[in-house]
Amino acid sequence: MWTGSGFASDSRVGSAWCLSAAAPAGTEINQLEADLQELGSLLAKAERKRVQELLKEEQKKVEKEITAKRQQKEQQARRVADPTAATKAAYTVKITNYGWDQSDKFVKIYLTLKGVHTIPAENVGVEFKERSFSVLVKDLDGKNHQMTILNLLSPIDAGESCKKIKTDMLLIMCRKQTSKKWECLTQIEKQSKDKDKPAPNETADPSDGLMSMLKKIYSDGDDEMKRTINKAWSESQEKKLKGEDMMDL
């Protein structure tokens, strides 16, 4: 299924984790400008330095949000004037860089896309399936941006998965069917990891592993650790020699 925007949707999309509503851009700008004006009034009355600094920081945030909303409104106006603008992107580029982490309920994929929060929400589409998802961002900086991840490590709940549009970032939230921890994102990554693991040597002497561990401890240890290991080794050899002498008798 294709989701609506994680932040701007008139209908339910997945679970309550992914619900939000959006007002028209013009109304939002008016509200933000009113907020900015009131912050200015409060700043003029504030006497304590800490309060003044907090108000100034909030002013900067609101100004940044107003700029983003105006850019979005301008782009929407251009699309009304030219309805085919969204299909005129010169070419499609593949998204290859991403980060991911997880919680008990979600696997989260982070895509850095500068300006993605300024384009219409309908230009950002994500299709979820049980073992995959596809992303298509239309007409961002004159290009379409596309990514498909196949063969996810474990099944996801497509109906409960969603996306969230943040400043310069797209967050993909894949709802796990079970809460178990994922060691990788895809089955191919897991197969590659398993292939790189050294095969166990069933004929090897078990004491070889102990010797290897002792050598590593000795190599990494400080002088005191090395003296302790040398002493233990010497005592062990002496006991071994005494045992052999008794057998000869």
CSV table of C-alpha atoms in Angstrom, one decimal:
chain,number,residue,atom,x,y,z
A,1,MET,CA,0.0,0.0,0.0
A,2,TRP,CA,1.2,3.6,-0.6
A,3,THR,CA,1.1,5.7,2.5
A,4,GLY,CA,0.0,9.3,2.8
A,5,SER,CA,2.3,11.8,4.5
A,6,GLY,CA,3.4,10.9,8.0
A,7,PHE,CA,2.6,14.5,9.0
A,8,ALA,CA,0.0,15.6,6.5
A,9,SER,CA,-2.9,13.1,6.1
A,10,ASP,CA,-6.6,13.5,6.0
A,11,SER,CA,-7.2,9.8,6.5
A,12,ARG,CA,-5.8,7.1,8.8
A,13,VAL,CA,-2.5,5.6,7.7
A,14,GLY,CA,-1.4,2.6,9.7
A,15,SER,CA,-1.4,3.0,13.4
A,16,ALA,CA,-1.6,6.0,15.7
A,17,TRP,CA,2.2,6.2,15.5
A,18,CYS,CA,1.8,7.6,12.0
A,19,LEU,CA,-1.2,10.0,12.2
A,20,SER,CA,-1.1,13.7,11.8
A,21,ALA,CA,-3.0,16.6,10.2
A,22,ALA,CA,-2.0,19.7,8.3
A,23,ALA,CA,-3.6,23.0,7.8
A,24,PRO,CA,-3.3,25.0,4.5
A,25,ALA,CA,0.1,26.6,4.1
A,26,GLY,CA,-1.3,30.1,4.1
A,27,THR,CA,-3.1,29.7,7.4
A,28,GLU,CA,0.0,28.1,8.9
A,29,ILE,CA,2.1,31.1,7.8
A,30,ASN,CA,-0.4,33.6,9.3
A,31,GLN,CA,-0.3,31.7,12.6
A,32,LEU,CA,3.5,31.5,12.6
A,33,GLU,CA,3.8,35.3,11.9
A,34,ALA,CA,1.4,36.0,14.8
A,35,ASP,CA,3.5,33.8,17.0
A,36,LEU,CA,6.6,35.7,15.8
A,37,GLN,CA,5.0,39.0,16.6
A,38,GLU,CA,4.0,37.9,20.1
A,39,LEU,CA,7.5,36.6,20.7
A,40,GLY,CA,8.9,40.0,19.8
A,41,SER,CA,6.5,41.7,22.3
A,42,LEU,CA,7.5,39.3,25.0
A,43,LEU,CA,11.2,39.9,24.2
A,44,ALA,CA,10.7,43.6,24.5
A,45,LYS,CA,9.3,43.2,28.0
A,46,ALA,CA,11.8,40.5,29.2
A,47,GLU,CA,14.4,41.7,31.7
A,48,ARG,CA,16.3,38.6,32.6
A,49,LYS,CA,19.1,37.5,30.2
A,50,ARG,CA,18.2,33.8,30.2
A,51,VAL,CA,14.6,34.6,29.3
A,52,GLN,CA,15.7,36.9,26.5
A,53,GLU,CA,18.0,34.2,25.1
A,54,LEU,CA,15.2,31.6,25.2
A,55,LEU,CA,12.9,33.9,23.4
A,56,LYS,CA,15.5,34.7,20.7
A,57,GLU,CA,16.1,31.0,20.1
A,58,GLU,CA,12.3,30.5,19.7
A,59,GLN,CA,12.2,33.4,17.3
A,60,LYS,CA,14.9,31.8,15.1
A,61,LYS,CA,12.9,28.5,15.0
A,62,VAL,CA,9.7,30.3,14.0
A,63,GLU,CA,11.5,32.3,11.3
A,64,LYS,CA,13.0,29.2,9.9
A,65,GLU,CA,9.6,27.5,9.8
A,66,ILE,CA,8.0,30.5,8.1
A,67,THR,CA,10.7,30.4,5.4
A,68,ALA,CA,10.1,26.7,4.8
A,69,LYS,CA,6.3,27.2,4.6
A,70,ARG,CA,6.7,30.0,2.1
A,71,GLN,CA,8.9,27.9,-0.1
A,72,GLN,CA,6.4,25.2,0.0
A,73,LYS,CA,3.5,27.6,-0.9
A,74,GLU,CA,5.5,29.0,-3.8
A,75,GLN,CA,6.2,25.5,-5.2
A,76,GLN,CA,2.5,24.6,-4.9
A,77,ALA,CA,1.5,27.8,-6.7
A,78,ARG,CA,3.9,26.9,-9.5
A,79,ARG,CA,2.3,23.5,-9.8
A,80,VAL,CA,-1.2,25.0,-10.0
A,81,ALA,CA,0.1,27.2,-12.9
A,82,ASP,CA,1.8,24.3,-14.5
A,83,PRO,CA,0.2,20.9,-13.5
A,84,THR,CA,2.8,18.9,-15.4
A,85,ALA,CA,5.7,20.4,-13.5
A,86,ALA,CA,6.0,17.3,-11.2
A,87,THR,CA,6.6,15.1,-14.2
A,88,LYS,CA,9.2,17.3,-15.8
A,89,ALA,CA,12.1,16.2,-13.6
A,90,ALA,CA,15.2,15.7,-15.8
A,91,TYR,CA,16.0,12.3,-14.5
A,92,THR,CA,15.7,9.9,-11.6
A,93,VAL,CA,18.6,9.2,-9.2
A,94,LYS,CA,19.0,6.3,-6.9
A,95,ILE,CA,19.2,6.8,-3.2
A,96,THR,CA,22.2,4.7,-2.0
A,97,ASN,CA,23.1,6.2,1.4
A,98,TYR,CA,20.9,5.7,4.4
A,99,GLY,CA,21.1,4.9,8.1
A,100,TRP,CA,18.9,2.6,10.2
A,101,ASP,CA,18.2,1.6,13.7
A,102,GLN,CA,15.4,-0.2,15.5
A,103,SER,CA,13.1,-0.3,18.5
A,104,ASP,CA,11.0,-3.2,19.8
A,105,LYS,CA,8.2,-2.3,17.4
A,106,PHE,CA,9.8,-0.5,14.4
A,107,VAL,CA,12.8,-0.7,12.1
A,108,LYS,CA,13.6,2.9,11.2
A,109,ILE,CA,15.4,3.9,8.0
A,110,TYR,CA,16.8,7.5,7.7
A,111,LEU,CA,17.2,9.2,4.3
A,112,THR,CA,18.9,12.5,4.1
A,113,LEU,CA,17.2,14.6,1.3
A,114,LYS,CA,17.9,18.3,1.5
A,115,GLY,CA,14.7,20.3,1.1
A,116,VAL,CA,12.3,17.3,1.2
A,117,HIS,CA,10.2,19.1,3.8
A,118,THR,CA,9.6,22.0,1.3
A,119,ILE,CA,7.9,20.0,-1.5
A,120,PRO,CA,4.2,18.9,-1.4
A,121,ALA,CA,3.6,15.8,0.7
A,122,GLU,CA,2.0,14.0,-2.2
A,123,ASN,CA,5.4,14.1,-4.0
A,124,VAL,CA,6.8,11.7,-1.4
A,125,GLY,CA,5.5,8.1,-1.8
A,126,VAL,CA,6.5,4.9,0.0
A,127,GLU,CA,5.1,1.5,-0.9
A,128,PHE,CA,5.4,-1.2,1.8
A,129,LYS,CA,5.2,-4.9,1.3
A,130,GLU,CA,5.8,-7.8,3.7
A,131,ARG,CA,9.4,-8.2,2.7
A,132,SER,CA,10.3,-4.9,1.0
A,133,PHE,CA,9.6,-1.2,0.6
A,134,SER,CA,10.1,1.3,-2.2
A,135,VAL,CA,10.6,5.1,-2.0
A,136,LEU,CA,9.9,7.6,-4.8
A,137,VAL,CA,10.4,11.4,-4.1
A,138,LYS,CA,9.2,13.4,-7.1
A,139,ASP,CA,10.6,16.7,-8.3
A,140,LEU,CA,13.1,17.5,-5.5
A,141,ASP,CA,15.7,19.9,-6.7
A,142,GLY,CA,14.8,19.1,-10.3
A,143,LYS,CA,15.2,15.4,-9.9
A,144,ASN,CA,13.2,12.3,-8.9
A,145,HIS,CA,14.8,10.3,-6.1
A,146,GLN,CA,14.2,6.5,-5.8
A,147,MET,CA,15.1,3.6,-3.6
A,148,THR,CA,14.0,0.0,-3.2
A,149,ILE,CA,15.0,-2.3,-0.4
A,150,LEU,CA,14.1,-6.0,-1.1
A,151,ASN,CA,14.3,-9.1,1.0
A,152,LEU,CA,14.0,-7.6,4.4
A,153,LEU,CA,15.5,-9.7,7.1
A,154,SER,CA,12.0,-10.4,8.7
A,155,PRO,CA,8.4,-9.8,7.6
A,156,ILE,CA,6.9,-6.3,8.3
A,157,ASP,CA,3.3,-5.2,8.7
A,158,ALA,CA,2.7,-3.1,5.6
A,159,GLY,CA,-0.6,-1.7,6.9
A,160,GLU,CA,1.1,-0.4,10.2
A,161,SER,CA,4.2,1.0,8.5
A,162,CYS,CA,4.5,4.6,7.5
A,163,LYS,CA,6.8,7.5,6.6
A,164,LYS,CA,7.5,10.8,8.4
A,165,ILE,CA,8.8,13.9,6.6
A,166,LYS,CA,11.2,15.9,8.7
A,167,THR,CA,13.5,18.9,8.0
A,168,ASP,CA,15.9,17.7,5.2
A,169,MET,CA,15.1,14.0,6.1
A,170,LEU,CA,12.7,11.3,5.3
A,171,LEU,CA,12.0,8.7,8.0
A,172,ILE,CA,10.7,5.3,6.9
A,173,MET,CA,9.1,3.3,9.8
A,174,CYS,CA,8.7,-0.4,9.1
A,175,ARG,CA,6.4,-2.1,11.7
A,176,LYS,CA,7.8,-5.4,12.8
A,177,GLN,CA,5.5,-8.4,12.8
A,178,THR,CA,7.4,-9.7,15.8
A,179,SER,CA,9.5,-7.7,18.4
A,180,LYS,CA,12.7,-9.7,17.9
A,181,LYS,CA,15.9,-7.8,17.2
A,182,TRP,CA,17.2,-7.6,13.7
A,183,GLU,CA,20.9,-8.2,13.3
A,184,CYS,CA,20.9,-6.7,9.7
A,185,LEU,CA,18.4,-5.0,7.5
A,186,THR,CA,18.2,-7.6,4.7
A,187,GLN,CA,18.6,-11.3,4.2
A,188,ILE,CA,21.4,-10.7,1.7
A,189,GLU,CA,23.4,-8.8,4.4
A,190,LYS,CA,22.9,-11.7,6.8
A,191,GLN,CA,24.0,-14.3,4.3
A,192,SER,CA,27.1,-12.2,3.5
A,193,LYS,CA,27.9,-12.0,7.3
A,194,ASP,CA,27.4,-15.7,7.8
A,195,LYS,CA,29.6,-16.5,4.8
A,196,ASP,CA,32.5,-14.4,6.3
A,197,LYS,CA,32.4,-16.2,9.6
A,198,PRO,CA,35.3,-18.8,10.0
A,199,ALA,CA,34.0,-22.4,9.8
A,200,PRO,CA,34.6,-24.3,13.1
A,201,ASN,CA,37.5,-26.8,13.0
A,202,GLU,CA,36.1,-29.9,14.5
A,203,THR,CA,39.5,-31.7,14.4
A,204,ALA,CA,41.4,-29.0,16.1
A,205,ASP,CA,42.9,-29.5,19.6
A,206,PRO,CA,40.7,-27.7,22.1
A,207,SER,CA,43.8,-26.5,23.9
A,208,ASP,CA,44.8,-24.5,20.8
A,209,GLY,CA,42.0,-22.1,21.5
A,210,LEU,CA,43.1,-21.6,25.0
A,211,MET,CA,46.7,-21.0,23.9
A,212,SER,CA,45.5,-18.5,21.4
A,213,MET,CA,43.5,-16.7,24.0
A,214,LEU,CA,46.5,-16.6,26.4
A,215,LYS,CA,48.8,-15.3,23.7
A,216,LYS,CA,46.4,-12.5,23.0
A,217,ILE,CA,46.1,-11.6,26.7
A,218,TYR,CA,49.9,-11.6,27.0
A,219,SER,CA,50.3,-9.5,23.9
A,220,ASP,CA,47.7,-6.9,25.1
A,221,GLY,CA,48.6,-7.0,28.8
A,222,ASP,CA,50.7,-4.6,30.8
A,223,ASP,CA,54.0,-5.6,32.5
A,224,GLU,CA,52.3,-6.9,35.6
A,225,MET,CA,50.0,-9.1,33.5
A,226,LYS,CA,53.0,-10.5,31.5
A,227,ARG,CA,54.9,-11.3,34.7
A,228,THR,CA,51.9,-13.2,36.1
A,229,ILE,CA,51.5,-15.2,32.9
A,230,ASN,CA,55.2,-16.0,32.8
A,231,LYS,CA,55.2,-17.2,36.4
A,232,ALA,CA,52.2,-19.4,35.9
A,233,TRP,CA,53.7,-20.9,32.7
A,234,SER,CA,57.0,-21.6,34.5
A,235,GLU,CA,55.3,-23.3,37.4
A,236,SER,CA,53.2,-25.3,35.0
A,237,GLN,CA,56.2,-26.5,33.1
A,238,GLU,CA,58.1,-27.4,36.4
A,239,LYS,CA,55.1,-29.5,37.6
A,240,LYS,CA,55.0,-31.3,34.2
A,241,LEU,CA,58.7,-32.1,34.3
A,242,LYS,CA,58.4,-33.4,37.9
A,243,GLY,CA,55.5,-35.6,36.8
A,244,GLU,CA,57.6,-37.1,34.0
A,245,ASP,CA,60.5,-37.8,36.4
A,246,MET,CA,58.3,-39.7,38.8
A,247,MET,CA,57.0,-41.9,35.9
A,248,ASP,CA,60.6,-42.7,34.9
A,249,LEU,CA,61.2,-44.0,38.5
